[in-house]
């Protein structure tokens, strides 16, 4: 038995010999198998699903980092007066509170989406799971982007102030507070960009069905 394989096509040569005192000639059979387009599409779709799973883990790390960093940000200056104590905390500003809630929701969603991503790896032609992820990923793009943009505006004012409205920059005094909230905003924008990539991947995978 001989087998040859090229460009997704496999040919198998089978030689059958009948021994009836050496008089019967040998008989050759050739069986040819060829990979179907359905099987070939399943390979690259499984690759896209694996990449989708990796991106979701990266987005989860970024969203969790943004949530924990902002949610634990609190700085109290070492000097105070008889009536005032100078303190800055994330929950002093509604934009930062919204930021923490939005990224916490994004983190929870990403954890719940991992089993669906695994289903897409095991069954690369499953349309329902990919469509569900595409819808929720699109919603989370707007959600995380809005939270990051709102927090970024407050961070900009904290660094630079606004002389027209007499808002003074506070980062010279609350330097640790500003560094932590700035890092949280960057992490949230990274999560938003990854969500955009996830939407594009899901759309491409569904487009090729």
mmCIF file with all atom_site columns, C-alpha atoms in Angstrom:
data_model
loop_
_atom_site.group_PDB
_atom_site.id
_atom_site.type_symbol
_atom_site.label_atom_id
_atom_site.label_alt_id
_atom_site.label_comp_id
_atom_site.label_asym_id
_atom_site.label_entity_id
_atom_site.label_seq_id
_atom_site.pdbx_PDB_ins_code
_atom_site.Cartn_x
_atom_site.Cartn_y
_atom_site.Cartn_z
_atom_site.occupancy
_atom_site.B_iso_or_equiv
_atom_site.pdbx_formal_charge
_atom_site.auth_seq_id
_atom_site.auth_comp_id
_atom_site.auth_asym_id
_atom_site.auth_atom_id
_atom_site.pdbx_PDB_model_num
ATOM 1   C CA . UNK A 1 1   ? 0.000   0.000   0.000   1.00 0.00 ? 1   UNK A CA 1
ATOM 2   C CA . UNK A 1 2   ? 1.448   3.373   -1.064  1.00 0.00 ? 2   UNK A CA 1
ATOM 3   C CA . UNK A 1 3   ? 0.130   6.834   -0.201  1.00 0.00 ? 3   UNK A CA 1
ATOM 4   C CA . UNK A 1 4   ? 0.888   10.237  -1.698  1.00 0.00 ? 4   UNK A CA 1
ATOM 5   C CA . UNK A 1 5   ? -0.370  13.646  -0.456  1.00 0.00 ? 5   UNK A CA 1
ATOM 6   C CA . UNK A 1 6   ? -0.246  17.078  -2.071  1.00 0.00 ? 6   UNK A CA 1
ATOM 7   C CA . UNK A 1 7   ? -2.362  20.280  -1.766  1.00 0.00 ? 7   UNK A CA 1
ATOM 8   C CA . UNK A 1 8   ? -5.006  18.787  0.505   1.00 0.00 ? 8   UNK A CA 1
ATOM 9   C CA . UNK A 1 9   ? -5.500  15.656  -1.687  1.00 0.00 ? 9   UNK A CA 1
ATOM 10  C CA . UNK A 1 10  ? -4.457  12.190  -0.565  1.00 0.00 ? 10  UNK A CA 1
ATOM 11  C CA . UNK A 1 11  ? -4.106  9.200   -2.919  1.00 0.00 ? 11  UNK A CA 1
ATOM 12  C CA . UNK A 1 12  ? -3.795  5.690   -1.491  1.00 0.00 ? 12  UNK A CA 1
ATOM 13  C CA . UNK A 1 13  ? -2.635  2.817   -3.704  1.00 0.00 ? 13  UNK A CA 1
ATOM 14  C CA . UNK A 1 14  ? -3.657  -0.648  -2.484  1.00 0.00 ? 14  UNK A CA 1
ATOM 15  C CA . UNK A 1 15  ? -2.176  -3.739  -4.047  1.00 0.00 ? 15  UNK A CA 1
ATOM 16  C CA . UNK A 1 16  ? -4.143  -6.923  -3.581  1.00 0.00 ? 16  UNK A CA 1
ATOM 17  C CA . UNK A 1 17  ? -2.556  -10.232 -4.567  1.00 0.00 ? 17  UNK A CA 1
ATOM 18  C CA . UNK A 1 18  ? -4.513  -13.450 -4.859  1.00 0.00 ? 18  UNK A CA 1
ATOM 19  C CA . UNK A 1 19  ? -2.496  -16.539 -4.335  1.00 0.00 ? 19  UNK A CA 1
ATOM 20  C CA . UNK A 1 20  ? -4.007  -19.399 -6.180  1.00 0.00 ? 20  UNK A CA 1
ATOM 21  C CA . UNK A 1 21  ? -0.859  -21.311 -6.919  1.00 0.00 ? 21  UNK A CA 1
ATOM 22  C CA . UNK A 1 22  ? 0.726   -18.123 -8.292  1.00 0.00 ? 22  UNK A CA 1
ATOM 23  C CA . UNK A 1 23  ? -1.524  -17.913 -11.324 1.00 0.00 ? 23  UNK A CA 1
ATOM 24  C CA . UNK A 1 24  ? -3.839  -14.972 -10.429 1.00 0.00 ? 24  UNK A CA 1
ATOM 25  C CA . UNK A 1 25  ? -2.432  -11.511 -11.248 1.00 0.00 ? 25  UNK A CA 1
ATOM 26  C CA . UNK A 1 26  ? -2.216  -8.784  -8.612  1.00 0.00 ? 26  UNK A CA 1
ATOM 27  C CA . UNK A 1 27  ? -5.006  -6.221  -8.539  1.00 0.00 ? 27  UNK A CA 1
ATOM 28  C CA . UNK A 1 28  ? -4.341  -2.511  -7.858  1.00 0.00 ? 28  UNK A CA 1
ATOM 29  C CA . UNK A 1 29  ? -6.911  -0.184  -6.270  1.00 0.00 ? 29  UNK A CA 1
ATOM 30  C CA . UNK A 1 30  ? -6.504  3.591   -5.953  1.00 0.00 ? 30  UNK A CA 1
ATOM 31  C CA . UNK A 1 31  ? -8.505  5.542   -3.376  1.00 0.00 ? 31  UNK A CA 1
ATOM 32  C CA . UNK A 1 32  ? -8.394  9.331   -3.417  1.00 0.00 ? 32  UNK A CA 1
ATOM 33  C CA . UNK A 1 33  ? -9.512  11.606  -0.563  1.00 0.00 ? 33  UNK A CA 1
ATOM 34  C CA . UNK A 1 34  ? -9.646  15.366  -0.755  1.00 0.00 ? 34  UNK A CA 1
ATOM 35  C CA . UNK A 1 35  ? -10.194 17.943  1.993   1.00 0.00 ? 35  UNK A CA 1
ATOM 36  C CA . UNK A 1 36  ? -13.517 19.741  1.546   1.00 0.00 ? 36  UNK A CA 1
ATOM 37  C CA . UNK A 1 37  ? -13.773 23.572  1.642   1.00 0.00 ? 37  UNK A CA 1
ATOM 38  C CA . UNK A 1 38  ? -15.830 23.179  4.846   1.00 0.00 ? 38  UNK A CA 1
ATOM 39  C CA . UNK A 1 39  ? -12.904 21.442  6.563   1.00 0.00 ? 39  UNK A CA 1
ATOM 40  C CA . UNK A 1 40  ? -10.390 23.976  5.255   1.00 0.00 ? 40  UNK A CA 1
ATOM 41  C CA . UNK A 1 41  ? -12.502 26.898  6.561   1.00 0.00 ? 41  UNK A CA 1
ATOM 42  C CA . UNK A 1 42  ? -12.749 25.220  9.947   1.00 0.00 ? 42  UNK A CA 1
ATOM 43  C CA . UNK A 1 43  ? -8.974  25.430  10.347  1.00 0.00 ? 43  UNK A CA 1
ATOM 44  C CA . UNK A 1 44  ? -8.588  29.189  9.980   1.00 0.00 ? 44  UNK A CA 1
ATOM 45  C CA . UNK A 1 45  ? -11.805 29.850  11.904  1.00 0.00 ? 45  UNK A CA 1
ATOM 46  C CA . UNK A 1 46  ? -10.447 27.810  14.801  1.00 0.00 ? 46  UNK A CA 1
ATOM 47  C CA . UNK A 1 47  ? -7.273  29.916  14.618  1.00 0.00 ? 47  UNK A CA 1
ATOM 48  C CA . UNK A 1 48  ? -9.335  33.121  14.806  1.00 0.00 ? 48  UNK A CA 1
ATOM 49  C CA . UNK A 1 49  ? -11.239 31.710  17.796  1.00 0.00 ? 49  UNK A CA 1
ATOM 50  C CA . UNK A 1 50  ? -7.978  30.889  19.605  1.00 0.00 ? 50  UNK A CA 1
ATOM 51  C CA . UNK A 1 51  ? -6.724  34.435  18.965  1.00 0.00 ? 51  UNK A CA 1
ATOM 52  C CA . UNK A 1 52  ? -10.099 35.749  20.228  1.00 0.00 ? 52  UNK A CA 1
ATOM 53  C CA . UNK A 1 53  ? -9.645  33.777  23.460  1.00 0.00 ? 53  UNK A CA 1
ATOM 54  C CA . UNK A 1 54  ? -6.142  35.210  23.987  1.00 0.00 ? 54  UNK A CA 1
ATOM 55  C CA . UNK A 1 55  ? -7.376  38.757  23.385  1.00 0.00 ? 55  UNK A CA 1
ATOM 56  C CA . UNK A 1 56  ? -10.151 38.288  25.923  1.00 0.00 ? 56  UNK A CA 1
ATOM 57  C CA . UNK A 1 57  ? -7.638  37.276  28.569  1.00 0.00 ? 57  UNK A CA 1
ATOM 58  C CA . UNK A 1 58  ? -5.536  40.370  27.761  1.00 0.00 ? 58  UNK A CA 1
ATOM 59  C CA . UNK A 1 59  ? -8.623  42.606  27.943  1.00 0.00 ? 59  UNK A CA 1
ATOM 60  C CA . UNK A 1 60  ? -9.571  41.011  31.267  1.00 0.00 ? 60  UNK A CA 1
ATOM 61  C CA . UNK A 1 61  ? -6.134  41.793  32.701  1.00 0.00 ? 61  UNK A CA 1
ATOM 62  C CA . UNK A 1 62  ? -6.339  45.417  31.498  1.00 0.00 ? 62  UNK A CA 1
ATOM 63  C CA . UNK A 1 63  ? -9.887  45.950  32.799  1.00 0.00 ? 63  UNK A CA 1
ATOM 64  C CA . UNK A 1 64  ? -9.086  44.395  36.163  1.00 0.00 ? 64  UNK A CA 1
ATOM 65  C CA . UNK A 1 65  ? -5.952  46.526  36.456  1.00 0.00 ? 65  UNK A CA 1
ATOM 66  C CA . UNK A 1 66  ? -7.972  49.666  35.694  1.00 0.00 ? 66  UNK A CA 1
ATOM 67  C CA . UNK A 1 67  ? -10.664 48.738  38.219  1.00 0.00 ? 67  UNK A CA 1
ATOM 68  C CA . UNK A 1 68  ? -8.362  47.828  41.094  1.00 0.00 ? 68  UNK A CA 1
ATOM 69  C CA . UNK A 1 69  ? -5.968  50.719  40.528  1.00 0.00 ? 69  UNK A CA 1
ATOM 70  C CA . UNK A 1 70  ? -8.681  53.350  40.428  1.00 0.00 ? 70  UNK A CA 1
ATOM 71  C CA . UNK A 1 71  ? -10.735 51.707  43.175  1.00 0.00 ? 71  UNK A CA 1
ATOM 72  C CA . UNK A 1 72  ? -7.817  51.714  45.629  1.00 0.00 ? 72  UNK A CA 1
ATOM 73  C CA . UNK A 1 73  ? -6.619  55.239  44.851  1.00 0.00 ? 73  UNK A CA 1
ATOM 74  C CA . UNK A 1 74  ? -6.596  57.425  47.939  1.00 0.00 ? 74  UNK A CA 1
ATOM 75  C CA . UNK A 1 75  ? -4.044  59.968  49.125  1.00 0.00 ? 75  UNK A CA 1
ATOM 76  C CA . UNK A 1 76  ? -3.980  62.159  52.223  1.00 0.00 ? 76  UNK A CA 1
ATOM 77  C CA . UNK A 1 77  ? -1.466  64.973  52.471  1.00 0.00 ? 77  UNK A CA 1
ATOM 78  C CA . UNK A 1 78  ? 0.799   64.877  55.556  1.00 0.00 ? 78  UNK A CA 1
ATOM 79  C CA . UNK A 1 79  ? -0.218  68.380  56.652  1.00 0.00 ? 79  UNK A CA 1
ATOM 80  C CA . UNK A 1 80  ? -3.629  69.603  57.785  1.00 0.00 ? 80  UNK A CA 1
ATOM 81  C CA . UNK A 1 81  ? -5.216  72.514  59.606  1.00 0.00 ? 81  UNK A CA 1
ATOM 82  C CA . UNK A 1 82  ? -7.491  72.647  62.598  1.00 0.00 ? 82  UNK A CA 1
ATOM 83  C CA . UNK A 1 83  ? -10.566 72.452  60.382  1.00 0.00 ? 83  UNK A CA 1
ATOM 84  C CA . UNK A 1 84  ? -9.416  70.822  57.143  1.00 0.00 ? 84  UNK A CA 1
ATOM 85  C CA . UNK A 1 85  ? -7.610  67.662  56.121  1.00 0.00 ? 85  UNK A CA 1
ATOM 86  C CA . UNK A 1 86  ? -6.398  67.535  52.523  1.00 0.00 ? 86  UNK A CA 1
ATOM 87  C CA . UNK A 1 87  ? -7.438  64.205  50.993  1.00 0.00 ? 87  UNK A CA 1
ATOM 88  C CA . UNK A 1 88  ? -8.131  62.965  47.475  1.00 0.00 ? 88  UNK A CA 1
ATOM 89  C CA . UNK A 1 89  ? -10.065 59.793  46.750  1.00 0.00 ? 89  UNK A CA 1
ATOM 90  C CA . UNK A 1 90  ? -11.582 58.362  43.584  1.00 0.00 ? 90  UNK A CA 1
ATOM 91  C CA . UNK A 1 91  ? -15.121 58.419  45.015  1.00 0.00 ? 91  UNK A CA 1
ATOM 92  C CA . UNK A 1 92  ? -14.919 62.191  45.439  1.00 0.00 ? 92  UNK A CA 1
ATOM 93  C CA . UNK A 1 93  ? -15.615 62.500  41.706  1.00 0.00 ? 93  UNK A CA 1
ATOM 94  C CA . UNK A 1 94  ? -18.630 60.887  39.961  1.00 0.00 ? 94  UNK A CA 1
ATOM 95  C CA . UNK A 1 95  ? -16.594 60.362  36.773  1.00 0.00 ? 95  UNK A CA 1
ATOM 96  C CA . UNK A 1 96  ? -14.103 58.169  38.631  1.00 0.00 ? 96  UNK A CA 1
ATOM 97  C CA . UNK A 1 97  ? -16.922 56.252  40.337  1.00 0.00 ? 97  UNK A CA 1
ATOM 98  C CA . UNK A 1 98  ? -18.513 55.592  36.945  1.00 0.00 ? 98  UNK A CA 1
ATOM 99  C CA . UNK A 1 99  ? -15.093 54.516  35.683  1.00 0.00 ? 99  UNK A CA 1
ATOM 100 C CA . UNK A 1 100 ? -14.739 51.894  38.422  1.00 0.00 ? 100 UNK A CA 1
ATOM 101 C CA . UNK A 1 101 ? -18.267 50.546  37.882  1.00 0.00 ? 101 UNK A CA 1
ATOM 102 C CA . UNK A 1 102 ? -17.880 50.390  34.090  1.00 0.00 ? 102 UNK A CA 1
ATOM 103 C CA . UNK A 1 103 ? -14.572 48.551  34.194  1.00 0.00 ? 103 UNK A CA 1
ATOM 104 C CA . UNK A 1 104 ? -15.854 46.175  36.868  1.00 0.00 ? 104 UNK A CA 1
ATOM 105 C CA . UNK A 1 105 ? -18.783 45.313  34.587  1.00 0.00 ? 105 UNK A CA 1
ATOM 106 C CA . UNK A 1 106 ? -16.390 44.855  31.667  1.00 0.00 ? 106 UNK A CA 1
ATOM 107 C CA . UNK A 1 107 ? -14.219 42.529  33.757  1.00 0.00 ? 107 UNK A CA 1
ATOM 108 C CA . UNK A 1 108 ? -17.225 40.449  34.810  1.00 0.00 ? 108 UNK A CA 1
ATOM 109 C CA . UNK A 1 109 ? -18.426 40.192  31.230  1.00 0.00 ? 109 UNK A CA 1
ATOM 110 C CA . UNK A 1 110 ? -15.009 39.084  30.003  1.00 0.00 ? 110 UNK A CA 1
ATOM 111 C CA . UNK A 1 111 ? -14.922 36.289  32.602  1.00 0.00 ? 111 UNK A CA 1
ATOM 112 C CA . UNK A 1 112 ? -18.386 35.126  31.526  1.00 0.00 ? 112 UNK A CA 1
ATOM 113 C CA . UNK A 1 113 ? -17.446 35.315  27.829  1.00 0.00 ? 113 UNK A CA 1
ATOM 114 C CA . UNK A 1 114 ? -14.493 32.927  28.126  1.00 0.00 ? 114 UNK A CA 1
ATOM 115 C CA . UNK A 1 115 ? -16.658 29.743  28.041  1.00 0.00 ? 115 UNK A CA 1
ATOM 116 C CA . UNK A 1 116 ? -18.390 31.011  24.881  1.00 0.00 ? 116 UNK A CA 1
ATOM 117 C CA . UNK A 1 117 ? -14.997 31.686  23.331  1.00 0.00 ? 117 UNK A CA 1
ATOM 118 C CA . UNK A 1 118 ? -13.963 28.108  24.154  1.00 0.00 ? 118 UNK A CA 1
ATOM 119 C CA . UNK A 1 119 ? -17.146 26.863  22.455  1.00 0.00 ? 119 UNK A CA 1
ATOM 120 C CA . UNK A 1 120 ? -16.114 28.776  19.325  1.00 0.00 ? 120 UNK A CA 1
ATOM 121 C CA . UNK A 1 121 ? -12.722 27.027  19.427  1.00 0.00 ? 121 UNK A CA 1
ATOM 122 C CA . UNK A 1 122 ? -14.249 23.573  19.776  1.00 0.00 ? 122 UNK A CA 1
ATOM 123 C CA . UNK A 1 123 ? -16.979 24.295  17.214  1.00 0.00 ? 123 UNK A CA 1
ATOM 124 C CA . UNK A 1 124 ? -15.512 26.864  14.789  1.00 0.00 ? 124 UNK A CA 1
ATOM 125 C CA . UNK A 1 125 ? -18.682 26.910  12.664  1.00 0.00 ? 125 UNK A CA 1
ATOM 126 C CA . UNK A 1 126 ? -20.997 27.817  15.571  1.00 0.00 ? 126 UNK A CA 1
ATOM 127 C CA . UNK A 1 127 ? -22.758 31.033  14.556  1.00 0.00 ? 127 UNK A CA 1
ATOM 128 C CA . UNK A 1 128 ? -24.913 31.653  17.629  1.00 0.00 ? 128 UNK A CA 1
ATOM 129 C CA . UNK A 1 129 ? -22.043 32.007  20.125  1.00 0.00 ? 129 UNK A CA 1
ATOM 130 C CA . UNK A 1 130 ? -20.078 34.311  17.814  1.00 0.00 ? 130 UNK A CA 1
ATOM 131 C CA . UNK A 1 131 ? -23.094 36.513  17.157  1.00 0.00 ? 131 UNK A CA 1
ATOM 132 C CA . UNK A 1 132 ? -23.801 36.782  20.894  1.00 0.00 ? 132 UNK A CA 1
ATOM 133 C CA . UNK A 1 133 ? -20.198 37.762  21.623  1.00 0.00 ? 133 UNK A CA 1
ATOM 134 C CA . UNK A 1 134 ? -20.237 40.287  18.774  1.00 0.00 ? 134 UNK A CA 1
ATOM 135 C CA . UNK A 1 135 ? -23.313 42.043  20.183  1.00 0.00 ? 135 UNK A CA 1
ATOM 136 C CA . UNK A 1 136 ? -22.003 42.290  23.748  1.00 0.00 ? 136 UNK A CA 1
ATOM 137 C CA . UNK A 1 137 ? -18.475 43.208  22.617  1.00 0.00 ? 137 UNK A CA 1
ATOM 138 C CA . UNK A 1 138 ? -19.926 46.133  20.641  1.00 0.00 ? 138 UNK A CA 1
ATOM 139 C CA . UNK A 1 139 ? -21.835 47.330  23.709  1.00 0.00 ? 139 UNK A CA 1
ATOM 140 C CA . UNK A 1 140 ? -18.714 47.069  25.876  1.00 0.00 ? 140 UNK A CA 1
ATOM 141 C CA . UNK A 1 141 ? -16.685 49.083  23.347  1.00 0.00 ? 141 UNK A CA 1
ATOM 142 C CA . UNK A 1 142 ? -18.927 52.091  23.928  1.00 0.00 ? 142 UNK A CA 1
ATOM 143 C CA . UNK A 1 143 ? -19.181 51.460  27.661  1.00 0.00 ? 143 UNK A CA 1
ATOM 144 C CA . UNK A 1 144 ? -15.437 51.266  28.362  1.00 0.00 ? 144 UNK A CA 1
ATOM 145 C CA . UNK A 1 145 ? -14.607 54.079  25.949  1.00 0.00 ? 145 UNK A CA 1
ATOM 146 C CA . UNK A 1 146 ? -17.115 56.406  27.611  1.00 0.00 ? 146 UNK A CA 1
ATOM 147 C CA . UNK A 1 147 ? -15.763 55.596  31.073  1.00 0.00 ? 147 UNK A CA 1
ATOM 148 C CA . UNK A 1 148 ? -12.140 56.056  30.008  1.00 0.00 ? 148 UNK A CA 1
ATOM 149 C CA . UNK A 1 149 ? -12.892 59.331  28.191  1.00 0.00 ? 149 UNK A CA 1
ATOM 150 C CA . UNK A 1 150 ? -14.781 60.775  31.175  1.00 0.00 ? 150 UNK A CA 1
ATOM 151 C CA . UNK A 1 151 ? -11.968 59.853  33.550  1.00 0.00 ? 151 UNK A CA 1
ATOM 152 C CA . UNK A 1 152 ? -9.340  61.165  31.109  1.00 0.00 ? 152 UNK A CA 1
ATOM 153 C CA . UNK A 1 153 ? -11.012 64.587  31.123  1.00 0.00 ? 153 UNK A CA 1
ATOM 154 C CA . UNK A 1 154 ? -10.786 64.759  34.928  1.00 0.00 ? 154 UNK A CA 1
ATOM 155 C CA . UNK A 1 155 ? -7.168  63.576  34.858  1.00 0.00 ? 155 UNK A CA 1
ATOM 156 C CA . UNK A 1 156 ? -6.334  66.316  32.356  1.00 0.00 ? 156 UNK A CA 1
ATOM 157 C CA . UNK A 1 157 ? -7.831  68.943  34.652  1.00 0.00 ? 157 UNK A CA 1
ATOM 158 C CA . UNK A 1 158 ? -5.975  67.491  37.610  1.00 0.00 ? 158 UNK A CA 1
ATOM 159 C CA . UNK A 1 159 ? -2.678  67.808  35.738  1.00 0.00 ? 159 UNK A CA 1
ATOM 160 C CA . UNK A 1 160 ? -3.204  71.137  33.994  1.00 0.00 ? 160 UNK A CA 1
ATOM 161 C CA . UNK A 1 161 ? -6.155  72.866  35.628  1.00 0.00 ? 161 UNK A CA 1
ATOM 162 C CA . UNK A 1 162 ? -8.302  75.461  33.848  1.00 0.00 ? 162 UNK A CA 1
ATOM 163 C CA . UNK A 1 163 ? -7.588  79.120  34.409  1.00 0.00 ? 163 UNK A CA 1
ATOM 164 C CA . UNK A 1 164 ? -10.882 80.239  32.816  1.00 0.00 ? 164 UNK A CA 1
ATOM 165 C CA . UNK A 1 165 ? -12.914 78.462  35.487  1.00 0.00 ? 165 UNK A CA 1
ATOM 166 C CA . UNK A 1 166 ? -10.351 78.890  38.294  1.00 0.00 ? 166 UNK A CA 1
ATOM 167 C CA . UNK A 1 167 ? -9.768  75.124  38.523  1.00 0.00 ? 167 UNK A CA 1
ATOM 168 C CA . UNK A 1 168 ? -6.273  74.615  39.839  1.00 0.00 ? 168 UNK A CA 1
ATOM 169 C CA . UNK A 1 169 ? -3.990  71.716  39.024  1.00 0.00 ? 169 UNK A CA 1
ATOM 170 C CA . UNK A 1 170 ? -3.689  69.423  42.032  1.00 0.00 ? 170 UNK A CA 1
ATOM 171 C CA . UNK A 1 171 ? -1.106  66.951  40.795  1.00 0.00 ? 171 UNK A CA 1
ATOM 172 C CA . UNK A 1 172 ? 1.795   68.901  42.241  1.00 0.00 ? 172 UNK A CA 1
ATOM 173 C CA . UNK A 1 173 ? 0.367   68.177  45.680  1.00 0.00 ? 173 UNK A CA 1
ATOM 174 C CA . UNK A 1 174 ? -1.397  64.850  45.067  1.00 0.00 ? 174 UNK A CA 1
ATOM 175 C CA . UNK A 1 175 ? 1.291   63.328  42.846  1.00 0.00 ? 175 UNK A CA 1
ATOM 176 C CA . UNK A 1 176 ? 0.687   59.704  43.862  1.00 0.00 ? 176 UNK A CA 1
ATOM 177 C CA . UNK A 1 177 ? -3.051  60.085  43.331  1.00 0.00 ? 177 UNK A CA 1
ATOM 178 C CA . UNK A 1 178 ? -2.554  61.484  39.820  1.00 0.00 ? 178 UNK A CA 1
ATOM 179 C CA . UNK A 1 179 ? -0.076  58.783  38.824  1.00 0.00 ? 179 UNK A CA 1
ATOM 180 C CA . UNK A 1 180 ? -2.436  56.001  39.841  1.00 0.00 ? 180 UNK A CA 1
ATOM 181 C CA . UNK A 1 181 ? -5.527  57.440  38.144  1.00 0.00 ? 181 UNK A CA 1
ATOM 182 C CA . UNK A 1 182 ? -3.514  58.150  34.999  1.00 0.00 ? 182 UNK A CA 1
ATOM 183 C CA . UNK A 1 183 ? -2.339  54.536  34.896  1.00 0.00 ? 183 UNK A CA 1
ATOM 184 C CA . UNK A 1 184 ? -5.907  53.316  35.394  1.00 0.00 ? 184 UNK A CA 1
ATOM 185 C CA . UNK A 1 185 ? -7.144  55.426  32.481  1.00 0.00 ? 185 UNK A CA 1
ATOM 186 C CA . UNK A 1 186 ? -4.408  54.057  30.211  1.00 0.00 ? 186 UNK A CA 1
ATOM 187 C CA . UNK A 1 187 ? -5.330  50.481  31.165  1.00 0.00 ? 187 UNK A CA 1
ATOM 188 C CA . UNK A 1 188 ? -8.995  51.178  30.428  1.00 0.00 ? 188 UNK A CA 1
ATOM 189 C CA . UNK A 1 189 ? -8.180  52.563  26.982  1.00 0.00 ? 189 UNK A CA 1
ATOM 190 C CA . UNK A 1 190 ? -6.126  49.429  26.287  1.00 0.00 ? 190 UNK A CA 1
ATOM 191 C CA . UNK A 1 191 ? -9.148  47.301  27.197  1.00 0.00 ? 191 UNK A CA 1
ATOM 192 C CA . UNK A 1 192 ? -11.344 49.411  24.882  1.00 0.00 ? 192 UNK A CA 1
ATOM 193 C CA . UNK A 1 193 ? -8.915  48.953  21.965  1.00 0.00 ? 193 UNK A CA 1
ATOM 194 C CA . UNK A 1 194 ? -8.872  45.182  22.546  1.00 0.00 ? 194 UNK A CA 1
ATOM 195 C CA . UNK A 1 195 ? -12.682 45.182  22.507  1.00 0.00 ? 195 UNK A CA 1
ATOM 196 C CA . UNK A 1 196 ? -12.533 46.863  19.095  1.00 0.00 ? 196 UNK A CA 1
ATOM 197 C CA . UNK A 1 197 ? -10.230 44.102  17.822  1.00 0.00 ? 197 UNK A CA 1
ATOM 198 C CA . UNK A 1 198 ? -12.637 41.499  19.212  1.00 0.00 ? 198 UNK A CA 1
ATOM 199 C CA . UNK A 1 199 ? -15.536 43.081  17.334  1.00 0.00 ? 199 UNK A CA 1
ATOM 200 C CA . UNK A 1 200 ? -13.543 43.060  14.096  1.00 0.00 ? 200 UNK A CA 1
ATOM 201 C CA . UNK A 1 201 ? -12.526 39.416  14.567  1.00 0.00 ? 201 UNK A CA 1
ATOM 202 C CA . UNK A 1 202 ? -16.095 38.318  15.260  1.00 0.00 ? 202 UNK A CA 1
ATOM 203 C CA . UNK A 1 203 ? -17.372 40.255  12.248  1.00 0.00 ? 203 UNK A CA 1
ATOM 204 C CA . UNK A 1 204 ? -14.764 38.688  9.955   1.00 0.00 ? 204 UNK A CA 1
ATOM 205 C CA . UNK A 1 205 ? -15.531 35.187  11.233  1.00 0.00 ? 205 UNK A CA 1
ATOM 206 C CA . UNK A 1 206 ? -19.285 35.681  10.706  1.00 0.00 ? 206 UNK A CA 1
ATOM 207 C CA . UNK A 1 207 ? -18.733 37.271  7.278   1.00 0.00 ? 207 UNK A CA 1
ATOM 208 C CA . UNK A 1 208 ? -16.995 34.126  5.982   1.00 0.00 ? 208 UNK A CA 1
ATOM 209 C CA . UNK A 1 209 ? -19.801 31.748  7.017   1.00 0.00 ? 209 UNK A CA 1
#
